[in-house]
mmCIF file of C-alpha atoms in Angstrom:
data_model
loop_
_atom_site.group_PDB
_atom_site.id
_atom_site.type_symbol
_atom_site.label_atom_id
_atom_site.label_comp_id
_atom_site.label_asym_id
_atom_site.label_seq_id
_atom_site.Cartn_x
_atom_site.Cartn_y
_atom_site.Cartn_z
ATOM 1 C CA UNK A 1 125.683 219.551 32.611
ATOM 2 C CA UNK A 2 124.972 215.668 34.431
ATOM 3 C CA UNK A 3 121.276 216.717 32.813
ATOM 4 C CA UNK A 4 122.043 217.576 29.556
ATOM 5 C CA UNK A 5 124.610 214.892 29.154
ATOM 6 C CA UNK A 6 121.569 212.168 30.423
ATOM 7 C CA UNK A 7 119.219 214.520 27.089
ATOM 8 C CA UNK A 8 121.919 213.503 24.850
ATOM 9 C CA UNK A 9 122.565 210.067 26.247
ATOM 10 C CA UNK A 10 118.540 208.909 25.647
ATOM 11 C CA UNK A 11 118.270 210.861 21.952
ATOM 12 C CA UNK A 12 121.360 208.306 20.929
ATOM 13 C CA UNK A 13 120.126 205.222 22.168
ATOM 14 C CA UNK A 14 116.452 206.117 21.477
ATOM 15 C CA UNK A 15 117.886 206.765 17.450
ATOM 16 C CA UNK A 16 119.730 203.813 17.672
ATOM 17 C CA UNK A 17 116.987 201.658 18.453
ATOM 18 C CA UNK A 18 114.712 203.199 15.722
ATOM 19 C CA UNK A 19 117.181 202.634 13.401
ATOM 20 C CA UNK A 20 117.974 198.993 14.279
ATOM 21 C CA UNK A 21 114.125 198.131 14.495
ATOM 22 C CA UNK A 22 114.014 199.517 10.769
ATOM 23 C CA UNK A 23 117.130 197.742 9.776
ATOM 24 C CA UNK A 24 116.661 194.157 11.654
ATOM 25 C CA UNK A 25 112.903 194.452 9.707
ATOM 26 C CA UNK A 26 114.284 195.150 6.207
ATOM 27 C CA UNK A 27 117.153 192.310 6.749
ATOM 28 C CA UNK A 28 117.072 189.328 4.742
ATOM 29 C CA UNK A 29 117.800 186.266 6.836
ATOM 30 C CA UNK A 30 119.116 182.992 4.998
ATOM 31 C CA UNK A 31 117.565 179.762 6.269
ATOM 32 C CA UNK A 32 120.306 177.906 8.428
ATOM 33 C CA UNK A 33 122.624 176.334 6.130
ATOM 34 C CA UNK A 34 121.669 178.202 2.991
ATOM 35 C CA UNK A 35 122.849 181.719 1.578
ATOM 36 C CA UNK A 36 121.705 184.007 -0.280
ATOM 37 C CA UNK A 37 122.994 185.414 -3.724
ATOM 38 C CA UNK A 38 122.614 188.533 -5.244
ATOM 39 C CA UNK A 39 122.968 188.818 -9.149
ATOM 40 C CA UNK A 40 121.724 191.544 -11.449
ATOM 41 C CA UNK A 41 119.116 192.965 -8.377
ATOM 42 C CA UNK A 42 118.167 189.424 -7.728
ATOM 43 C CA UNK A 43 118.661 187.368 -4.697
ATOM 44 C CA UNK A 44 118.559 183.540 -5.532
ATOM 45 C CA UNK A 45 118.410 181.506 -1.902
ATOM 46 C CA UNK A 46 120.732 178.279 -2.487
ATOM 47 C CA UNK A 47 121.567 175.613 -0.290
ATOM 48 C CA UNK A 48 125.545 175.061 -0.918
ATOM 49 C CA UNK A 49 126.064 171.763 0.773
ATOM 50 C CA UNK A 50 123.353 170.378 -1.513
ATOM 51 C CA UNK A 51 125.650 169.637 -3.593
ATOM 52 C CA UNK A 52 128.445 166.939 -3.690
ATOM 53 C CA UNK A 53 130.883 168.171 -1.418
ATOM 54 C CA UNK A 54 134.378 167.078 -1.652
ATOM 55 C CA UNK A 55 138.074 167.641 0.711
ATOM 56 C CA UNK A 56 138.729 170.673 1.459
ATOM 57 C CA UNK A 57 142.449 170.616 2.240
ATOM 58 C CA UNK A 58 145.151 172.870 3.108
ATOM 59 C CA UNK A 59 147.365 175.658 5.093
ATOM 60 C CA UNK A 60 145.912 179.223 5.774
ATOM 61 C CA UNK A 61 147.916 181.862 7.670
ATOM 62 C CA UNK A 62 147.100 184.434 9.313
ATOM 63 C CA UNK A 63 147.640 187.969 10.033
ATOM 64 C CA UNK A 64 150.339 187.166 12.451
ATOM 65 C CA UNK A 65 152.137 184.260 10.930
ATOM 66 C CA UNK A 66 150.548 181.666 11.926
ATOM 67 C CA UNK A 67 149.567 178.844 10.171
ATOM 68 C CA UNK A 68 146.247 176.704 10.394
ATOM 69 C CA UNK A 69 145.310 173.277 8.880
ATOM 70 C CA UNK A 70 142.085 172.914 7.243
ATOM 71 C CA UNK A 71 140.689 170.251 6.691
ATOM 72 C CA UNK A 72 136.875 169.756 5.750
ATOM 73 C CA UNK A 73 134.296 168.979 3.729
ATOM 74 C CA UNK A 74 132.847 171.404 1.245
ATOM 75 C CA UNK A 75 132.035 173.011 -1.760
ATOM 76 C CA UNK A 76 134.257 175.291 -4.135
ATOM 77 C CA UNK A 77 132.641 178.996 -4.557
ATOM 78 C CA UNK A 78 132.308 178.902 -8.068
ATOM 79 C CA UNK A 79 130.171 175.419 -7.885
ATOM 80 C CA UNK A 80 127.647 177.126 -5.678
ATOM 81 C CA UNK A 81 127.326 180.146 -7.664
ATOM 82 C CA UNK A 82 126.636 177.767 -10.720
ATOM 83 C CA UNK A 83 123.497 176.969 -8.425
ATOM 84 C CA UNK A 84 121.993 180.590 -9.467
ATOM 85 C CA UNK A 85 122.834 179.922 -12.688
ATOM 86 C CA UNK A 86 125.698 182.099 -12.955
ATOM 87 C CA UNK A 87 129.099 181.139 -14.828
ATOM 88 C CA UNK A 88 132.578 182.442 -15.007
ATOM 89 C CA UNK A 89 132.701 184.910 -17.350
ATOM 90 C CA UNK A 90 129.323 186.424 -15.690
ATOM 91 C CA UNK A 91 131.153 189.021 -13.360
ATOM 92 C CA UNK A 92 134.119 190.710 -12.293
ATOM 93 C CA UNK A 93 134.519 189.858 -8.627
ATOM 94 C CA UNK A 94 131.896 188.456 -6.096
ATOM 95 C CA UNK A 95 132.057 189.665 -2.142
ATOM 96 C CA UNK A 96 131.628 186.988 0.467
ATOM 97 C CA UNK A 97 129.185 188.589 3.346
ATOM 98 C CA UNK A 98 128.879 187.542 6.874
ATOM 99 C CA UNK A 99 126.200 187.893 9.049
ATOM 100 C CA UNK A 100 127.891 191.350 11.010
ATOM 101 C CA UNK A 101 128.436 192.667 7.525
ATOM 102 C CA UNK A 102 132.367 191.719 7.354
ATOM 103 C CA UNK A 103 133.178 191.396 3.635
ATOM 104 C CA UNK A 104 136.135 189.775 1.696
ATOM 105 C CA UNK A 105 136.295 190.096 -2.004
ATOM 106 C CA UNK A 106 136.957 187.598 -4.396
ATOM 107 C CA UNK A 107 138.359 188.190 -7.996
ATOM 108 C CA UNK A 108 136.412 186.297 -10.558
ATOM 109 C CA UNK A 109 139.783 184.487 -11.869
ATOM 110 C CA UNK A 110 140.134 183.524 -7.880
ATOM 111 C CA UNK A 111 136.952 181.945 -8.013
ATOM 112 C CA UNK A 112 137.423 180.437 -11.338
ATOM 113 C CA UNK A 113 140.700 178.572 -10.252
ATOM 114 C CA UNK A 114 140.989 175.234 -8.819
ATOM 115 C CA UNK A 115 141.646 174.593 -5.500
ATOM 116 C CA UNK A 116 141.338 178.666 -4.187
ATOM 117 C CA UNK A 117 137.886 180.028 -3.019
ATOM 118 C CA UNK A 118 136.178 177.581 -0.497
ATOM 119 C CA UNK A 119 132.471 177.032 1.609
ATOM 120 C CA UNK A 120 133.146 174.514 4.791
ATOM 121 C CA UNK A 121 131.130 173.748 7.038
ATOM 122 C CA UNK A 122 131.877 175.802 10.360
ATOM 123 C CA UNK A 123 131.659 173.804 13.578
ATOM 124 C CA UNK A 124 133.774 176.475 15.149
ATOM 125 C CA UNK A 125 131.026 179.234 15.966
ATOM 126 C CA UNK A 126 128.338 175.956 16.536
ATOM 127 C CA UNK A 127 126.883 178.325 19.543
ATOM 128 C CA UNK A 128 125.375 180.917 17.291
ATOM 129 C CA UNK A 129 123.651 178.103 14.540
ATOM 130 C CA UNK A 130 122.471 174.855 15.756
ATOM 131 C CA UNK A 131 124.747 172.399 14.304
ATOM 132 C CA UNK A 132 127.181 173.675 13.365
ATOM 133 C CA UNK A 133 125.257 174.530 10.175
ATOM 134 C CA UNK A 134 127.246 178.114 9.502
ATOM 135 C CA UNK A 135 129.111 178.608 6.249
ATOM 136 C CA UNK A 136 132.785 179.296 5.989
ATOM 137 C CA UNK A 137 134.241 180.764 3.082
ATOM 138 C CA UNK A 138 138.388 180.001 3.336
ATOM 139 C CA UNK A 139 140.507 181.540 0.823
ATOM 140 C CA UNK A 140 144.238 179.569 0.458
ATOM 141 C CA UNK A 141 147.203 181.462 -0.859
ATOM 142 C CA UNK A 142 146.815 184.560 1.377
ATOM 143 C CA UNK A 143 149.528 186.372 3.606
ATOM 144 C CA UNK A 144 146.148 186.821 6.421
ATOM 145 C CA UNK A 145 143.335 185.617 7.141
ATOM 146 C CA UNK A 146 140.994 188.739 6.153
ATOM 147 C CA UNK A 147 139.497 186.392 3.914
ATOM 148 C CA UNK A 148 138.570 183.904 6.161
ATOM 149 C CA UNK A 149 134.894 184.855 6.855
ATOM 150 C CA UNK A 150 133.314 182.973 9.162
ATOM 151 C CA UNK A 151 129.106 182.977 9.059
ATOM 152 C CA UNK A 152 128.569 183.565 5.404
ATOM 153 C CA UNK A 153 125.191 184.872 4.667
ATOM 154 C CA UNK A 154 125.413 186.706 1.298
ATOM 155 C CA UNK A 155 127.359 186.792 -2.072
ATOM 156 C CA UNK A 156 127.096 189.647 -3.931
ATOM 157 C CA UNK A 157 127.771 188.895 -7.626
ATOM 158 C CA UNK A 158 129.283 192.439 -9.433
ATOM 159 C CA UNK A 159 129.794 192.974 -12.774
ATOM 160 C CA UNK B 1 148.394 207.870 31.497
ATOM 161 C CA UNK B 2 150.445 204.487 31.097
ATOM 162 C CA UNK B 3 147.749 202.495 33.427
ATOM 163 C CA UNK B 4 144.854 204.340 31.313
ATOM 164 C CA UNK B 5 146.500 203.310 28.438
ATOM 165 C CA UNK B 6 146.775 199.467 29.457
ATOM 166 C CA UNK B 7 143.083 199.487 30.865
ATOM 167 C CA UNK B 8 142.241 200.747 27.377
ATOM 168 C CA UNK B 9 143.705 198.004 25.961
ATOM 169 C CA UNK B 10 142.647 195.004 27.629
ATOM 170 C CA UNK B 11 139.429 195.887 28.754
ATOM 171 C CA UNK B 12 138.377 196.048 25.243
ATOM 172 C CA UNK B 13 139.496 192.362 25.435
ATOM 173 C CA UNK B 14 137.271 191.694 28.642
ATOM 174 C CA UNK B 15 134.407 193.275 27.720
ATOM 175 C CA UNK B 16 134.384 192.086 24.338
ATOM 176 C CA UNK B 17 132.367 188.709 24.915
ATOM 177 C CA UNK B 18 129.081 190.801 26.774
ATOM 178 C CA UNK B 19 129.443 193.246 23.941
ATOM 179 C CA UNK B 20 129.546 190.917 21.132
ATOM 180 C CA UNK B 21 125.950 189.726 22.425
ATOM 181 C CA UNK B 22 124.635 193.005 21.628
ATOM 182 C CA UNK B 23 126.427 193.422 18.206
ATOM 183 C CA UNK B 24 125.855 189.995 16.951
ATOM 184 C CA UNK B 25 121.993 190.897 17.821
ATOM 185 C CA UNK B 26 122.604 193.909 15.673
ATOM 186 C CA UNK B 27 124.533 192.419 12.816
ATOM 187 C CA UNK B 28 127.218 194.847 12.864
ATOM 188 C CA UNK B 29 130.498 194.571 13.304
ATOM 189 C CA UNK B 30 131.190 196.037 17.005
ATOM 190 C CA UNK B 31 131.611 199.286 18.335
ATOM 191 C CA UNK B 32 130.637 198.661 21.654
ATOM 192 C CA UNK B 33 134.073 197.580 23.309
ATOM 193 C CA UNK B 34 135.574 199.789 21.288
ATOM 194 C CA UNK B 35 133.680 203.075 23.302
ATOM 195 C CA UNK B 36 134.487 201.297 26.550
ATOM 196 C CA UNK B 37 138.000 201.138 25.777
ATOM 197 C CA UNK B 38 138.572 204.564 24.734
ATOM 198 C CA UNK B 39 137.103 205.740 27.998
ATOM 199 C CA UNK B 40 140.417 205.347 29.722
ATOM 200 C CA UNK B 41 141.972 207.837 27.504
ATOM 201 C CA UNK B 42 139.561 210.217 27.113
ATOM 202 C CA UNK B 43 139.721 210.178 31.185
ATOM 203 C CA UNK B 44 143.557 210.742 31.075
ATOM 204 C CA UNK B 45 143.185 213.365 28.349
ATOM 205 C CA UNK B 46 140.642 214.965 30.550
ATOM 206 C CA UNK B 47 142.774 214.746 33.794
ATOM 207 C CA UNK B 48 146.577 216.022 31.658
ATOM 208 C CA UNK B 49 145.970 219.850 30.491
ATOM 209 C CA UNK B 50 148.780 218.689 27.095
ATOM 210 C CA UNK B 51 147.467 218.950 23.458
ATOM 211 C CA UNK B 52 148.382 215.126 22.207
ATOM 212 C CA UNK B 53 148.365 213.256 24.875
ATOM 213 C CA UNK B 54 145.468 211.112 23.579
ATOM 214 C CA UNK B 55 146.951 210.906 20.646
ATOM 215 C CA UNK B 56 150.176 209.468 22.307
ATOM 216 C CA UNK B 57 148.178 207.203 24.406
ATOM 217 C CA UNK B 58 146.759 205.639 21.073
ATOM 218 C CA UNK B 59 149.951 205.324 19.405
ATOM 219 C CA UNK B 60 151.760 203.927 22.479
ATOM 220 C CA UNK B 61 147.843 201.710 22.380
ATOM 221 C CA UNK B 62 148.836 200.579 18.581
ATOM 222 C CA UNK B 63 152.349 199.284 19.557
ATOM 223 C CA UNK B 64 151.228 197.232 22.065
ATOM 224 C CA UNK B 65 148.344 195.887 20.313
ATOM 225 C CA UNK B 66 150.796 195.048 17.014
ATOM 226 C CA UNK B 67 153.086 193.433 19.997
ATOM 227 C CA UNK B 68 150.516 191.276 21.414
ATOM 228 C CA UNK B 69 148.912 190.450 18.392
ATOM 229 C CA UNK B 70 145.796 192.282 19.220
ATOM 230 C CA UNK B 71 145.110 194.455 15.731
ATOM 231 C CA UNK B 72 142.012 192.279 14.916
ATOM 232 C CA UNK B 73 140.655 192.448 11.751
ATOM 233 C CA UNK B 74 142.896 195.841 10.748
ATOM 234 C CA UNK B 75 146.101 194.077 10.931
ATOM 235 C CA UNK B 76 149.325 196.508 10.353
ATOM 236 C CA UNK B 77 146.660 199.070 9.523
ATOM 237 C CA UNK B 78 145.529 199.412 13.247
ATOM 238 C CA UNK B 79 147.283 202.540 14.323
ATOM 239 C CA UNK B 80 145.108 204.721 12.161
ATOM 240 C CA UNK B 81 142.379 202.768 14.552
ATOM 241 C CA UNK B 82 144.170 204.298 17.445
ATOM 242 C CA UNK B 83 145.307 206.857 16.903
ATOM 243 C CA UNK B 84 142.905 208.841 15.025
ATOM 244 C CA UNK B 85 140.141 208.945 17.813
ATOM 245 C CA UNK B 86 143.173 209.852 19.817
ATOM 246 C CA UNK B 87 143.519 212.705 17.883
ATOM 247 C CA UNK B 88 140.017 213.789 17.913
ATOM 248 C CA UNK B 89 139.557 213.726 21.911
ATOM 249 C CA UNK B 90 143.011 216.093 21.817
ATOM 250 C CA UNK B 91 140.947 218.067 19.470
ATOM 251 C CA UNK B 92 137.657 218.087 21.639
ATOM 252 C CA UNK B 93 139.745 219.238 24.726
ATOM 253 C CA UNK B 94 141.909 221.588 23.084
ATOM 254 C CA UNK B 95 138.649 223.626 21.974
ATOM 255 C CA UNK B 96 136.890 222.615 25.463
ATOM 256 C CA UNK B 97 139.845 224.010 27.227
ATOM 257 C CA UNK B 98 139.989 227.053 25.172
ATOM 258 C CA UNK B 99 136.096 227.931 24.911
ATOM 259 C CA UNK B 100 135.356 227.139 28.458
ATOM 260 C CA UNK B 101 138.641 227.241 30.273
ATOM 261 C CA UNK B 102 137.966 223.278 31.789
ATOM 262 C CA UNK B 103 137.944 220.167 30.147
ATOM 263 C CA UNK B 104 134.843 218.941 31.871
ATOM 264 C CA UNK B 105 132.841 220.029 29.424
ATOM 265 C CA UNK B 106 134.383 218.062 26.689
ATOM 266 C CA UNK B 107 134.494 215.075 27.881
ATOM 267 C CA UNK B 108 130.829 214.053 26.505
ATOM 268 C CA UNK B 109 131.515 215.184 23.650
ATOM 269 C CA UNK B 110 134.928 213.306 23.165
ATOM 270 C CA UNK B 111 133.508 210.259 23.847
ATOM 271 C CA UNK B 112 130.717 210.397 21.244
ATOM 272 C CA UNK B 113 132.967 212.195 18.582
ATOM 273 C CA UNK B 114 135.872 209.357 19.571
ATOM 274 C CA UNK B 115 134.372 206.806 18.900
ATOM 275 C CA UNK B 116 132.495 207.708 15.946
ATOM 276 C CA UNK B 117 135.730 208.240 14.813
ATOM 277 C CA UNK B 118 137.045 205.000 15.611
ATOM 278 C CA UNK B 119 133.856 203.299 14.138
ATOM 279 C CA UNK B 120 134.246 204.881 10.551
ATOM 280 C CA UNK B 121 138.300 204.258 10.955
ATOM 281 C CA UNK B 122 137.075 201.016 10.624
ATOM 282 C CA UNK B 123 134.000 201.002 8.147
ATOM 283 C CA UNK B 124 137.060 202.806 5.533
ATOM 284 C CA UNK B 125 139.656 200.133 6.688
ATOM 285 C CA UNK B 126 138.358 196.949 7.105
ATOM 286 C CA UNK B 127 133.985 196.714 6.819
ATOM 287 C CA UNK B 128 133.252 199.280 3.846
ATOM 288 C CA UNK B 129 129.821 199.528 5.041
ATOM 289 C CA UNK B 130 126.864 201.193 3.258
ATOM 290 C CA UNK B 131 123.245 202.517 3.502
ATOM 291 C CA UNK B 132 121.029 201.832 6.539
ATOM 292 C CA UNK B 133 123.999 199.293 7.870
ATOM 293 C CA UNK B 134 126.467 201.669 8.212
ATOM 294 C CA UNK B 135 123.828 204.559 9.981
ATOM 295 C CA UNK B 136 122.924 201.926 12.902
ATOM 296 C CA UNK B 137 126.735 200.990 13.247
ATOM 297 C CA UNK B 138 127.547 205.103 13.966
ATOM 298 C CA UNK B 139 124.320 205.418 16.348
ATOM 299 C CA UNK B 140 125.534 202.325 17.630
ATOM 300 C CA UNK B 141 128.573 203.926 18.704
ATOM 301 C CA UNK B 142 127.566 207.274 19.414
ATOM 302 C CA UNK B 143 125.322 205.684 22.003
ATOM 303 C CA UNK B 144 127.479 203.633 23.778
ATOM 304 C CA UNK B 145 130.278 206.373 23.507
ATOM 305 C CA UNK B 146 127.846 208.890 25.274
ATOM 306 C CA UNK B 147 126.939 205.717 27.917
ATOM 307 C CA UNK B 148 130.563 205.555 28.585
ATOM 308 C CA UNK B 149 130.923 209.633 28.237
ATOM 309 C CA UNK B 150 128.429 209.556 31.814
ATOM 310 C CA UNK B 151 130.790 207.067 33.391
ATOM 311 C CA UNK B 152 134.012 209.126 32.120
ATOM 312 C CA UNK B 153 132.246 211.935 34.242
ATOM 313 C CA UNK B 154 131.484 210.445 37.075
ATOM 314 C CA UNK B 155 135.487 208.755 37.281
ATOM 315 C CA UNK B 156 136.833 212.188 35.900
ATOM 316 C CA UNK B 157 134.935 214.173 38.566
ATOM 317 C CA UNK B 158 136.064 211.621 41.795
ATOM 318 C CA UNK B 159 140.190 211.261 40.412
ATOM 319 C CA UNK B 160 141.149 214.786 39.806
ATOM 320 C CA UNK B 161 140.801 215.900 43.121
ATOM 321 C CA UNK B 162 143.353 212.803 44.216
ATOM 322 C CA UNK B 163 145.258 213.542 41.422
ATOM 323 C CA UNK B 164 145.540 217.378 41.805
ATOM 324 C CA UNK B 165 146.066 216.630 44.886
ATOM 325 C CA UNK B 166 149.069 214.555 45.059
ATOM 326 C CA UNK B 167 150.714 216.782 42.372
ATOM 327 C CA UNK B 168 150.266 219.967 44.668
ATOM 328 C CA UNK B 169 152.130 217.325 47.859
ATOM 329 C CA UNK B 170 154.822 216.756 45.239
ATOM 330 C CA UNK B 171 155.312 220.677 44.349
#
């Protein structure tokens, strides 16, 4: 039994390395403090704090209660997807992707509205990107913080 | 059962920072921790001959995690998180139990199918993965369920002799 436990042990990590060799390969990694876009089976590389960034103010909560101040410097959502060239009235909703694949949606009338859908500057998780140089998309007006996505790497624009 | 299910619990905590090296390598979103944590119950399941009791174990698991504040990124949805792979070792023994009159045998098998479970719990919950992404993140945990699944063994094998053993003292 110890023997063919150790058979079956090997075949899963064996097929899990084969798989992540193929996946790391055929991943698409943003430069540090730029993301990457995807519209209409494109994927437009922009640099969101390019752009004039202004104060990013305000109270999130999370998922037990608690509530966080945030205060930063960055860019609304819908300003850096108007670096791809895409406007409001282009899509339905847009998902916010982080680097382990997390994803928060965003409605396009979320994204549209003032003072809602946020990129900051993340000094938090300065460990994994030199800097401090990782994207933060914060979402005010929530009950949690599921929104909150910390390392974003990827918006995917859906019709 | 009660210390299996609080070693469950908050080892997941402890060894959450060495396995985040190897999922943040990865780009997924865990399920490393998550196989060493259901360990302890498949162990108890294995060592307590009663359909459920994993099943208990992850419900009694989801209450203490919704106490502490420990439901992560599931929030009031965690239980399902628990308590499904719960069900699935119960379902693993029960079968293991009845096929080959031990639960020895299962226990591999619990531990791979457990926390499979737990890992697409969470892809329908919380990641919504897809495609190549969501294959690694099932090997992922496949794999480290089975590593865990020889270690389960091993600790199975050594405490039901003690255990057994006391309970026959008692009697």
């Amino acid at each position: 039994m110890t023997k063919r436990n150790l058979v079956i042990t090997v075949i899963l990590v064996l097929a899990a390395t084969l798989i992540s060799v193929f996946y790391l390969r055929g991943r698409t990694q943003s430069p540090r403090g730029s993301l990457n876009i995807c519209y209409e089976d494109k994927e437009i590389s922009v640099e969101p704090f390019t752009l004039s960034l202004s104060e990013v103010k305000g109270t999130v909560v999370n998922g037990k209660g608690e509530e966080k101040e945030i205060s930063a410097k960055g860019v609304s959502v819908m300003d850096v997807l108007s670096l791809a060239g895409i406007e409001n009235g282009d899509f339905a909703y847009v998902r916010a992707v982080s680097s382990d694949e997390y994803a928060a949606e965003l409605l396009a009338q979320e994204v549209a509205d003032d003072g809602i859908a946020f990129l900051i500057r993340d000094s938090s998780d300065g460990s994994k990107k030199v800097g401090g140089l990782s994207i933060r998309l914060v979402v005010f007006g929530d009950s949690n913080s599921k929104r909150q996505v910390k390392d974003v790497v990827r918006i995917e624009v859906v019709k | 059962m009660a210390l299996c299910c609080d070693f469950g619990l908050f080892s997941k905590k402890l060894v959450s920072p060495a396995a985040n090296l190897i999922t943040d390598f990865l780009h997924i979103p865990g399920g490393v921790a998550t196989s060493f944590s259901l360990m302890f119950l498949v162990i108890a399941a294995s060592l307590i001959p009663v359909f459920g009791c994993a099943a208990v174990m992850g419900a009694i698991q989801s209450m203490l995690a919704l106490f502490f504040g420990m439901t992560g990124s599931m929030g009031i949805l965690a239980p399902i998180g628990y308590i499904l792979p719960g069900l699935v070792i119960d379902l693993i023994f029960f079968l293991s139990r009845k096929i080959t009159g031990d639960s020895a045998p299962g226990i591999m098998p619990a531990m791979i199918l457990s926390s499979v479970a737990a890992c697409l719990t969470a892809t329908i919950i919380v990641f919504r993965l897809r495609g190549l992404v969501l294959l690694l993140y099932v090997l992922v945990s496949a794999a480290s369920g089975s590593l865990c699944g020889l270690l389960a063994v091993s600790l199975s094998c050594r405490l039901k002799p003690i255990i057994f053993y006391h309970s026959e003292v008692k009697a």
